[in-house]
mmCIF file of C-alpha atoms in Angstrom:
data_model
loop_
_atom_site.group_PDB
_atom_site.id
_atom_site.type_symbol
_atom_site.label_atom_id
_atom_site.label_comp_id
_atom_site.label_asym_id
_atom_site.label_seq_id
_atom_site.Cartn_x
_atom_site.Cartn_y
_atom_site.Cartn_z
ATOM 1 C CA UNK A 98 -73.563 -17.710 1.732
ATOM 2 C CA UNK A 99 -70.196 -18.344 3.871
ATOM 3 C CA UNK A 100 -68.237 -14.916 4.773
ATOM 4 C CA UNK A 101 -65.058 -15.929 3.632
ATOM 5 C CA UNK A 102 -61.976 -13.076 5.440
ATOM 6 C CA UNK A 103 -58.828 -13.162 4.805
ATOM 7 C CA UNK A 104 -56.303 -13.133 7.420
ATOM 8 C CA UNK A 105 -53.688 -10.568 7.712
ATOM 9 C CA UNK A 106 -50.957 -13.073 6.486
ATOM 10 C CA UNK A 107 -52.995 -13.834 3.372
ATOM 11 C CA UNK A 108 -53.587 -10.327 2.509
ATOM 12 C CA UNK A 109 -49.688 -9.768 2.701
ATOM 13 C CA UNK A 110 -49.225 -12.523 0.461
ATOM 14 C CA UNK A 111 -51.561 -11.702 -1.900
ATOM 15 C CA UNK A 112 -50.304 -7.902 -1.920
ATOM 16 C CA UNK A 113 -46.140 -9.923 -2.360
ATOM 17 C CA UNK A 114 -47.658 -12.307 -4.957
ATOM 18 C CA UNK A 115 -48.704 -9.700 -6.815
ATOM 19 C CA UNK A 116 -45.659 -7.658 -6.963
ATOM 20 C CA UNK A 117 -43.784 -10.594 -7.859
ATOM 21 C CA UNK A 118 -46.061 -10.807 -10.767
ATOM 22 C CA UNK A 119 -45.963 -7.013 -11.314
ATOM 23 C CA UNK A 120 -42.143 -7.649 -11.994
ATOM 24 C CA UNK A 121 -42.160 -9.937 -14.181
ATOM 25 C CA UNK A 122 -44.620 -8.320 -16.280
ATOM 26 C CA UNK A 123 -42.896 -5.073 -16.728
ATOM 27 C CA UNK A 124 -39.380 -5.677 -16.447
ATOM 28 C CA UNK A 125 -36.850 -8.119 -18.988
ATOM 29 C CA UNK A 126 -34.331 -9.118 -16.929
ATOM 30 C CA UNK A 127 -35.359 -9.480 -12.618
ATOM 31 C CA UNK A 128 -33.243 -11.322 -10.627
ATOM 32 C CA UNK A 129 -33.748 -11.863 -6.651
ATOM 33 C CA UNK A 130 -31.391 -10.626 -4.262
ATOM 34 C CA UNK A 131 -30.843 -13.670 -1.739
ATOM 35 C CA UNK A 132 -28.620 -13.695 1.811
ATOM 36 C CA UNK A 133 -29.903 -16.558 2.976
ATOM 37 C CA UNK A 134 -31.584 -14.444 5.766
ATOM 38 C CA UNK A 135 -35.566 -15.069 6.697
ATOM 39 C CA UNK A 136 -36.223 -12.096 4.538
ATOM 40 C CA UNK A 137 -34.955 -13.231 1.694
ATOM 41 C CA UNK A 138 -36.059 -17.020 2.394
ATOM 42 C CA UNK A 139 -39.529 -15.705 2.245
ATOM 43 C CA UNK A 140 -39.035 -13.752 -0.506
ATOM 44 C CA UNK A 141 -37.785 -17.045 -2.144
ATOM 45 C CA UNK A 142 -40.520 -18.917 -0.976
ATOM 46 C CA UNK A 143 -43.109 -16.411 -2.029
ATOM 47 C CA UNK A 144 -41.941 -15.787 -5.722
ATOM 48 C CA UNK A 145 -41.945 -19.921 -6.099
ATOM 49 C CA UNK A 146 -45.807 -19.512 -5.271
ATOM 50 C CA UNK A 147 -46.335 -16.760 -7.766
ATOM 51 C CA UNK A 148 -45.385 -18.607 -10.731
ATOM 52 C CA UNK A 149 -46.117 -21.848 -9.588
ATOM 53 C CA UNK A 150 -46.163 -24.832 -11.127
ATOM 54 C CA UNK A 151 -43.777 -23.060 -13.487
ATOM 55 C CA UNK A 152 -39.793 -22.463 -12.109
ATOM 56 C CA UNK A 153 -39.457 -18.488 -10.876
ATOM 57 C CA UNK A 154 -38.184 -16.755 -13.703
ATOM 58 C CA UNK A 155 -35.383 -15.055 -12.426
ATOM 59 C CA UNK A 156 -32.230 -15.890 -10.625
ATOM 60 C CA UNK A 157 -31.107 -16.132 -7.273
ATOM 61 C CA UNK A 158 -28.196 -13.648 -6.685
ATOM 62 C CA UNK A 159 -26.146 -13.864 -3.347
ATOM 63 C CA UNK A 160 -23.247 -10.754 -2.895
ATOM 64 C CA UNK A 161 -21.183 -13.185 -1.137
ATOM 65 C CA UNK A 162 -18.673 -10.784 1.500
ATOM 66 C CA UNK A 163 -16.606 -13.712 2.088
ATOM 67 C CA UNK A 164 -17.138 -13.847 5.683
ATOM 68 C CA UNK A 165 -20.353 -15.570 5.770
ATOM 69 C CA UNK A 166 -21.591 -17.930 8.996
ATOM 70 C CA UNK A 167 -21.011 -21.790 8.053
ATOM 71 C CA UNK A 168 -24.096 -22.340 9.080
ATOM 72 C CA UNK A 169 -25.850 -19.480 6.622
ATOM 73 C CA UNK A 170 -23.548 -20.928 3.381
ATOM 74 C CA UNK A 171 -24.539 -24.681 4.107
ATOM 75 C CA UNK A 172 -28.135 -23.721 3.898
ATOM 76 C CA UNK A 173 -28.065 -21.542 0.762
ATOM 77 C CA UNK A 174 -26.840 -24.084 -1.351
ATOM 78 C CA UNK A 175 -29.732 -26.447 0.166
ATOM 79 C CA UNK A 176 -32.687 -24.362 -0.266
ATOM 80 C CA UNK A 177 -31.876 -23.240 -3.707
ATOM 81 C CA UNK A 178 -31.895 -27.184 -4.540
ATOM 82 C CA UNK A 179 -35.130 -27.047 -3.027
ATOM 83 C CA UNK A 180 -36.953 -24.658 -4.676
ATOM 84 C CA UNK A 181 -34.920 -25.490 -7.602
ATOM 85 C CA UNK A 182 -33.382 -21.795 -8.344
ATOM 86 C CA UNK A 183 -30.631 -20.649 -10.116
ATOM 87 C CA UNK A 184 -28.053 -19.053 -8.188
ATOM 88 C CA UNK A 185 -25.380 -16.039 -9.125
ATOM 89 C CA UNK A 186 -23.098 -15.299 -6.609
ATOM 90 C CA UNK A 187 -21.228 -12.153 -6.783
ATOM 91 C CA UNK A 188 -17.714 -12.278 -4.628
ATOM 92 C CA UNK A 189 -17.069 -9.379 -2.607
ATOM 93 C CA UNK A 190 -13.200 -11.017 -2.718
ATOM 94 C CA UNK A 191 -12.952 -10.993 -6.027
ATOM 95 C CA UNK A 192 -13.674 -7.265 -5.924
ATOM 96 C CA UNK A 193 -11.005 -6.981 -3.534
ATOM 97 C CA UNK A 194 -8.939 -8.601 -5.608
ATOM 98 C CA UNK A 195 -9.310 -6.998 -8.569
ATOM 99 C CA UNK A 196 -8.896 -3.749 -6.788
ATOM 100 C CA UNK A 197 -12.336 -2.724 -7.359
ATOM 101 C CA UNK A 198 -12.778 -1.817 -3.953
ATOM 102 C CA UNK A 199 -9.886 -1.550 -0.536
ATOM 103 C CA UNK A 200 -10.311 -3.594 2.262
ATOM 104 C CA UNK A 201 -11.176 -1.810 5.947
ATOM 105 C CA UNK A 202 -8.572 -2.331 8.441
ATOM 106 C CA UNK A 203 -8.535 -2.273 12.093
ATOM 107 C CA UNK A 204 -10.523 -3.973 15.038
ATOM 108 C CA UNK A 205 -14.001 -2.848 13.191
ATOM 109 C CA UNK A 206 -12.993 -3.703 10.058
ATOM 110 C CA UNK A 207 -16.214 -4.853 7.809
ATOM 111 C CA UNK A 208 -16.528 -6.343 4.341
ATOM 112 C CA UNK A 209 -20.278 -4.883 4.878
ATOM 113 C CA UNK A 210 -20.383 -1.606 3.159
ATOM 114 C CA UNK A 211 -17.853 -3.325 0.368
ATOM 115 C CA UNK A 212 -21.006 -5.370 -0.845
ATOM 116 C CA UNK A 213 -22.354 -2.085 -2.915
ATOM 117 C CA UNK A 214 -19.640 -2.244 -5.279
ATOM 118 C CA UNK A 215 -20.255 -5.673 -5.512
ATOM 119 C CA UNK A 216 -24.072 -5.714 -5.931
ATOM 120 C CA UNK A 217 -23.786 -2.413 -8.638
ATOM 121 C CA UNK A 218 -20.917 -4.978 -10.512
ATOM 122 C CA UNK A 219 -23.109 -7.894 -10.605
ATOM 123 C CA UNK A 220 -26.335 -5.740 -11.694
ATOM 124 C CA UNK A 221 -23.860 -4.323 -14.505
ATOM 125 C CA UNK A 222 -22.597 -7.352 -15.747
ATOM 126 C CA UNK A 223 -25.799 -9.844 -15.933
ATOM 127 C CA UNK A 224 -28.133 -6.518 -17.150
ATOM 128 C CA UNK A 225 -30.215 -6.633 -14.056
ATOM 129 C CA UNK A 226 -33.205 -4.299 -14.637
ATOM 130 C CA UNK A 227 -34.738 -5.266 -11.380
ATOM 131 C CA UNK A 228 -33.466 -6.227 -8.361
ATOM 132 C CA UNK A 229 -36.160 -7.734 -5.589
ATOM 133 C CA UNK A 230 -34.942 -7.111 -2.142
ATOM 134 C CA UNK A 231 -36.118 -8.160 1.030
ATOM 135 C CA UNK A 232 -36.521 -5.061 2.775
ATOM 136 C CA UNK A 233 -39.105 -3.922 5.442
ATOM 137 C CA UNK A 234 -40.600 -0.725 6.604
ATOM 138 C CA UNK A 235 -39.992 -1.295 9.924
ATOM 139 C CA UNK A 236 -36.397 -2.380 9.881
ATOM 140 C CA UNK A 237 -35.104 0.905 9.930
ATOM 141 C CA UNK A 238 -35.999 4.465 9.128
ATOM 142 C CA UNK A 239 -34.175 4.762 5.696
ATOM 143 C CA UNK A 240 -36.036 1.830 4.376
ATOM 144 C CA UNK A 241 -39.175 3.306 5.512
ATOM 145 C CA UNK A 242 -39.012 5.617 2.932
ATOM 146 C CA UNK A 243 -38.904 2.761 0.281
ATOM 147 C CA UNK A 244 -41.562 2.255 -2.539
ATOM 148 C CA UNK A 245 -42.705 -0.812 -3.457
ATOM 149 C CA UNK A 246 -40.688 -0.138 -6.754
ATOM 150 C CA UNK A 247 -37.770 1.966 -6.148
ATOM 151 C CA UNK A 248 -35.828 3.818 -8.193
ATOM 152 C CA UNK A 249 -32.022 3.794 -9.013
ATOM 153 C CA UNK A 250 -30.059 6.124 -11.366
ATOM 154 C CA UNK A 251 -27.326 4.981 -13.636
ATOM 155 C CA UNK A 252 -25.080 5.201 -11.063
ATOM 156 C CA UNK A 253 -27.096 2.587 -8.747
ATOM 157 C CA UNK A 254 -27.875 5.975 -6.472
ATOM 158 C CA UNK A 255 -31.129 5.988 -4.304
ATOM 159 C CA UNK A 256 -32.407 9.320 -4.004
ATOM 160 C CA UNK A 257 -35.599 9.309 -1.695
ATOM 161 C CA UNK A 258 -36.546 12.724 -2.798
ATOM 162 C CA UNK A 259 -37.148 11.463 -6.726
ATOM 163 C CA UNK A 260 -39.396 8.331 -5.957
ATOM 164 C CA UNK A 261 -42.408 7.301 -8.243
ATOM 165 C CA UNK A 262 -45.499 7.993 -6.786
ATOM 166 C CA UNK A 263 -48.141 4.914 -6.170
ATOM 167 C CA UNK A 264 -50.932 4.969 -6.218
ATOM 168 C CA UNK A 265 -53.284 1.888 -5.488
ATOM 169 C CA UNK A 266 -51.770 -0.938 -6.952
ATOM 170 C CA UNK A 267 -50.164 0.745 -9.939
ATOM 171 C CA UNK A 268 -46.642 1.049 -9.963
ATOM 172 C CA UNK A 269 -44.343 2.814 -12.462
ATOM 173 C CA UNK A 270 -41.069 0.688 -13.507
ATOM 174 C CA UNK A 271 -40.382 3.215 -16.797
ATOM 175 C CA UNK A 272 -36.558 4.089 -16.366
ATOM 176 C CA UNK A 273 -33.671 5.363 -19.082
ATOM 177 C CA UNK A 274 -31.290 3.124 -20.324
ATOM 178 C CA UNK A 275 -28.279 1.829 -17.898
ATOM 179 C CA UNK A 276 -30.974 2.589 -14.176
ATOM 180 C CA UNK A 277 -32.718 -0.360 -12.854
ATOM 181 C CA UNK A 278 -35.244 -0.746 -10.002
ATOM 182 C CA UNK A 279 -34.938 -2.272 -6.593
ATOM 183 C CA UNK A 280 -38.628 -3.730 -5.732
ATOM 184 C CA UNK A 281 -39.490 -4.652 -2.237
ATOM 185 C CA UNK A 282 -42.443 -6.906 -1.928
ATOM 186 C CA UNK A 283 -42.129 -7.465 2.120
ATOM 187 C CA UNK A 284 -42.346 -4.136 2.884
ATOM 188 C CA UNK A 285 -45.683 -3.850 4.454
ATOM 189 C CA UNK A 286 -44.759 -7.103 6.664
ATOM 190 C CA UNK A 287 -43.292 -6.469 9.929
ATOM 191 C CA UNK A 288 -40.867 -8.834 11.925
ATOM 192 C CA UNK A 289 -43.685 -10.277 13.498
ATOM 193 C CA UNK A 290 -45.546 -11.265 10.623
ATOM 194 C CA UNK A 291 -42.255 -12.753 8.527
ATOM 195 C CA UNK A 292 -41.859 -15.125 11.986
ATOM 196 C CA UNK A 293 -45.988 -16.355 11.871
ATOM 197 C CA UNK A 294 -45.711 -16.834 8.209
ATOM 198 C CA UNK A 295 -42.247 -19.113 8.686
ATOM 199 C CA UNK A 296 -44.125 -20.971 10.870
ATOM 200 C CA UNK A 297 -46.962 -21.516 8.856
ATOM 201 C CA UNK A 298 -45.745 -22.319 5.587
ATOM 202 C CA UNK A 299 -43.423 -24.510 7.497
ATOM 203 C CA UNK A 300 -40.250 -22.989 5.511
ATOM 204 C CA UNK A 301 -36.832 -24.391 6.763
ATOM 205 C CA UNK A 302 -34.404 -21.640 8.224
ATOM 206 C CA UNK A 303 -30.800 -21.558 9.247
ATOM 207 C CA UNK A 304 -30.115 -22.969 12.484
ATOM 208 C CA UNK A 305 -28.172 -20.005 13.705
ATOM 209 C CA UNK A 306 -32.057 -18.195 13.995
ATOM 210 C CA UNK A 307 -32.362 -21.161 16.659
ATOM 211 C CA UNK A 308 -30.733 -21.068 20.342
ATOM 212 C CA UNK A 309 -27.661 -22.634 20.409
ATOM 213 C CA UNK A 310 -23.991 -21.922 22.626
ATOM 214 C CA UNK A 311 -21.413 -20.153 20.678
ATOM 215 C CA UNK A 312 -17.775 -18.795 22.096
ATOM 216 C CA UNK A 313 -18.826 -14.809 22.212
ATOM 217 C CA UNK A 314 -17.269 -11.413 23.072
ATOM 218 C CA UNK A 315 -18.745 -7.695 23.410
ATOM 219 C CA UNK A 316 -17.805 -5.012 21.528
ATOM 220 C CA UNK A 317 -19.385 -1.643 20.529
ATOM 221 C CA UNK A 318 -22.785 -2.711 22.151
ATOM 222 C CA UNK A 319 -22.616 -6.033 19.915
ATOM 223 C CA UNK A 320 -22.589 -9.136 20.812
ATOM 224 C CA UNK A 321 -20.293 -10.546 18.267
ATOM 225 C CA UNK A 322 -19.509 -14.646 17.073
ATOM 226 C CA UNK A 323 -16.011 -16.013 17.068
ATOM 227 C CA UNK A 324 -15.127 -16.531 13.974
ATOM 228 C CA UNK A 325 -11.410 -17.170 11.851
ATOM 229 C CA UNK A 326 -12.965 -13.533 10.185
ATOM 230 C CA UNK A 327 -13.310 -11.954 13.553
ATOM 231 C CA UNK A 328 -11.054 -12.222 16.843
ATOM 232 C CA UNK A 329 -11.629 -10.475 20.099
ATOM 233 C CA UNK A 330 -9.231 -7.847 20.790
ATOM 234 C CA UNK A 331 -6.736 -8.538 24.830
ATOM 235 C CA UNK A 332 -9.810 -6.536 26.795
ATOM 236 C CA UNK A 333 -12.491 -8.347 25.259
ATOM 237 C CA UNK A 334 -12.972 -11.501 26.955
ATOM 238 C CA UNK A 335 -14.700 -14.650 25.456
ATOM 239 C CA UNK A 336 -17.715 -16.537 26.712
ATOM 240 C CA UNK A 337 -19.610 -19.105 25.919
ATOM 241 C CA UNK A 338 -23.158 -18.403 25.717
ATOM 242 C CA UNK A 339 -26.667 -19.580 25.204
ATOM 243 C CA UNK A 340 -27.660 -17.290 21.730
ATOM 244 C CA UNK A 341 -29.191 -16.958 18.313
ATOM 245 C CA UNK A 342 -29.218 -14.692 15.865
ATOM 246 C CA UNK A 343 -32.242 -12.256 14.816
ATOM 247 C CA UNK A 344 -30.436 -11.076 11.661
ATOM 248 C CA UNK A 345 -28.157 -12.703 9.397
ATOM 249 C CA UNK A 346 -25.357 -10.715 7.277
ATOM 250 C CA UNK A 347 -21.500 -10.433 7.488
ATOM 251 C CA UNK A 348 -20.430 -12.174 10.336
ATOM 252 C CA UNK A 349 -18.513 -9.549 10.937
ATOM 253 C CA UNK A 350 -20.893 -7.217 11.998
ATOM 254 C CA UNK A 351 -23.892 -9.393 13.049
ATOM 255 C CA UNK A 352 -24.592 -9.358 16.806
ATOM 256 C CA UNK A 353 -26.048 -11.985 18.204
ATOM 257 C CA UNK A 354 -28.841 -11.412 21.442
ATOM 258 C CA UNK A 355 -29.021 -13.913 24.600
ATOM 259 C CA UNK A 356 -31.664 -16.117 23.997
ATOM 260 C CA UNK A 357 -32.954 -20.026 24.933
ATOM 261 C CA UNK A 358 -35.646 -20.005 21.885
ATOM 262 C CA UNK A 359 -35.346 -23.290 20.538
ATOM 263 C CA UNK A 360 -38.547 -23.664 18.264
ATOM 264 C CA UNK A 361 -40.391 -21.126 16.205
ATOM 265 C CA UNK A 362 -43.332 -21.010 18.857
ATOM 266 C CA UNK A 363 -40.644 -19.524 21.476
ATOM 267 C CA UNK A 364 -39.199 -17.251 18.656
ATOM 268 C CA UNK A 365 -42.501 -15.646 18.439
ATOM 269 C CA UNK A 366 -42.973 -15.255 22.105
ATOM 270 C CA UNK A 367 -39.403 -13.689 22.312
ATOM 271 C CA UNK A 368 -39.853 -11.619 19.133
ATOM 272 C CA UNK A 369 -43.327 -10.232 20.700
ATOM 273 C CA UNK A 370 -41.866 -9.117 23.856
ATOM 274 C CA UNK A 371 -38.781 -7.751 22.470
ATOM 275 C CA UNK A 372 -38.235 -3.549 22.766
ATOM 276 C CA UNK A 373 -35.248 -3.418 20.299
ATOM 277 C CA UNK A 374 -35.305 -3.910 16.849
ATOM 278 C CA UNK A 375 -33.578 -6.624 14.977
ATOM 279 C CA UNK A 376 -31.327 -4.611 13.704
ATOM 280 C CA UNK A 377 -30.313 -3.021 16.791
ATOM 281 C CA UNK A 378 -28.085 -5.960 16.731
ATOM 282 C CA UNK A 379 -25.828 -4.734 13.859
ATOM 283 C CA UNK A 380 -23.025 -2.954 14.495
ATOM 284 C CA UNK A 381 -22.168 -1.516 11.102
ATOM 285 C CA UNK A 382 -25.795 0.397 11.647
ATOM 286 C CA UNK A 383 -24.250 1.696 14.348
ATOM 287 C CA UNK A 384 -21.229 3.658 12.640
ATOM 288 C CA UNK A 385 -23.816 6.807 12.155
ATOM 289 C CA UNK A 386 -27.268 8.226 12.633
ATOM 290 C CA UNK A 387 -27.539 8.009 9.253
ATOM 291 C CA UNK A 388 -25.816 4.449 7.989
ATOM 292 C CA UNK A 389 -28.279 3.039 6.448
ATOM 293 C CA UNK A 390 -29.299 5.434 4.217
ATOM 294 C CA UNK A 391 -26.218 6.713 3.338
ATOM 295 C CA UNK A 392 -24.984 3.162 2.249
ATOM 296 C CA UNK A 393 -28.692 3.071 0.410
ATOM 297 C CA UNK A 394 -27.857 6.253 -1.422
ATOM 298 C CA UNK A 395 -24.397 4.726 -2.902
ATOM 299 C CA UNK A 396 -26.037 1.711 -4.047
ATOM 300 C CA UNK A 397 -26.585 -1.028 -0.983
ATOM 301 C CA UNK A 398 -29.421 -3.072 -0.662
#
């Protein structure tokens, strides 16, 4: 009889296809959290194959901060008329607006952290039970304490101390009224493994993940876009460089890193040989040892 093994990219399907399934079994009312980052691309791309031929049974919801690349916006509205999704935006402006939250001021200003609000608004309004993220284990260290399904009190809070144990492939999504879960079927995949898959599933990305010149400046470490959101300060000159992005958010706050990788074949190579993390590249993870998961404790992503 043939010995039939499964690669390493099937098994991480099968273990996100599952999940994806897992979700829809136990929860009412999922939705999928969507940046239009490769993350959440292939978390788009996988929950299409889980219910397939059907439509995926939950929304697309982007926290739009308002100060998105061009590039990023243009493709979201493309994709989700490929997969044919629906699509919720939430508007970090309108927030603003509606004085739900106060805009930062200053050189470092950031409409990043100003997403919770946002995010916990949406959930509230549309009854979100479940919200599937695209997080990884090795991003960063607070989302290495992540469970598949994690839990959020009725405040949105994350405490990593209270997480449901789970065991095998069982997971617990019992909650009170008013908490919901975030559920994060990538997070055994690494950045490695996110790139190979991309490539072959043959899923359409962003050109900003490409090389391609952009007007540039340095600050904090960062090397930060030129954009009508963001303006170098007198000391921080402008250049135009050779660059793509590794991570996609707030323009804001998204560095970009030196790079001539044109194809996904030379974002691999580069990716393989790199000794800093994608997210090294983002300055609002940079404000404190402990950004991420303090943001993740109020509500974030």
């Amino acid at each position: 009889m043939p010995n039939y093994q499964l690669s390493h990219l099937d098994q991480l399907e099968a273990e996100a296809l599952f999940i994806f399934r897992e979700t829809a079994a136990q929860f009412e009312n999922p939705a999928l959290l969507f940046s239009g980052g490769k993350d959440s691309i292939v978390m788009a791309w996988l929950a299409r194959k889980a219910f397939w031929p059907a439509r995926m049974p939950f929304p697309l919801v982007h926290i739009d901060t308002g100060h998105n690349f061009e590039e990023t916006m243009t493709y979201r509205d493309e994709f989700v008329d490929l997969i044919r999704a629906t699509l919720v935006v939430g508007s970090v402006q309108e927030s603003i607006d509606t004085g739900r939250v106060v805009e930062e001021k200053g050189p470092n200003a950031s409409r990043n952290k100003l997403q919770t609000v946002t995010l916990l608004d949406t959930i509230e309004k549309n009854q979100y039970d479940a919200c599937l993220g695209g997080g990884r284990r090795d991003e960063e260290k607070a989302r290495a304490k992540e469970r598949f399904f994690s839990h959020r009190d009725d405040f949105g809070q994350w405490d990593p101390k209270n997480q449901r144990p789970e065991l095998w492939n069982l997971f617990n999504g019992r909650k009170n009224p008013g908490e919901h879960f975030r559920i994060f079927p990538l997070s055994n995949f690494t950045e490695m493994d996110i790139w190979m898959y991309i490539k072959r599933e043959n899923i359409p990305l962003p050109s900003i993940y490409f090389a391609h010149e952009r007007d540039v400046f340095e600050r904090n470490g960062s090397l930060l876009g030129v954009t009508e959101f963001l303006k170098p300060q007198d000391h921080e000159p402008v250049k135009r460089q050779v660059i793509r992005f590794r991570t996609i958010g707030d323009a804001t706050c998204t560095g970009a890193v030196e790079s001539t990788a044109s194809n996904l074949d030379e974002v691999i190579a580069e990716v393989a040989a790199a000794r800093q993390t994608e997210r090294g590249t983002r300055s609002d993870d940079k404000r404190s040892e402990t950004a991420m998961e303090d943001r993740k404790k109020e509500g974030y992503f």
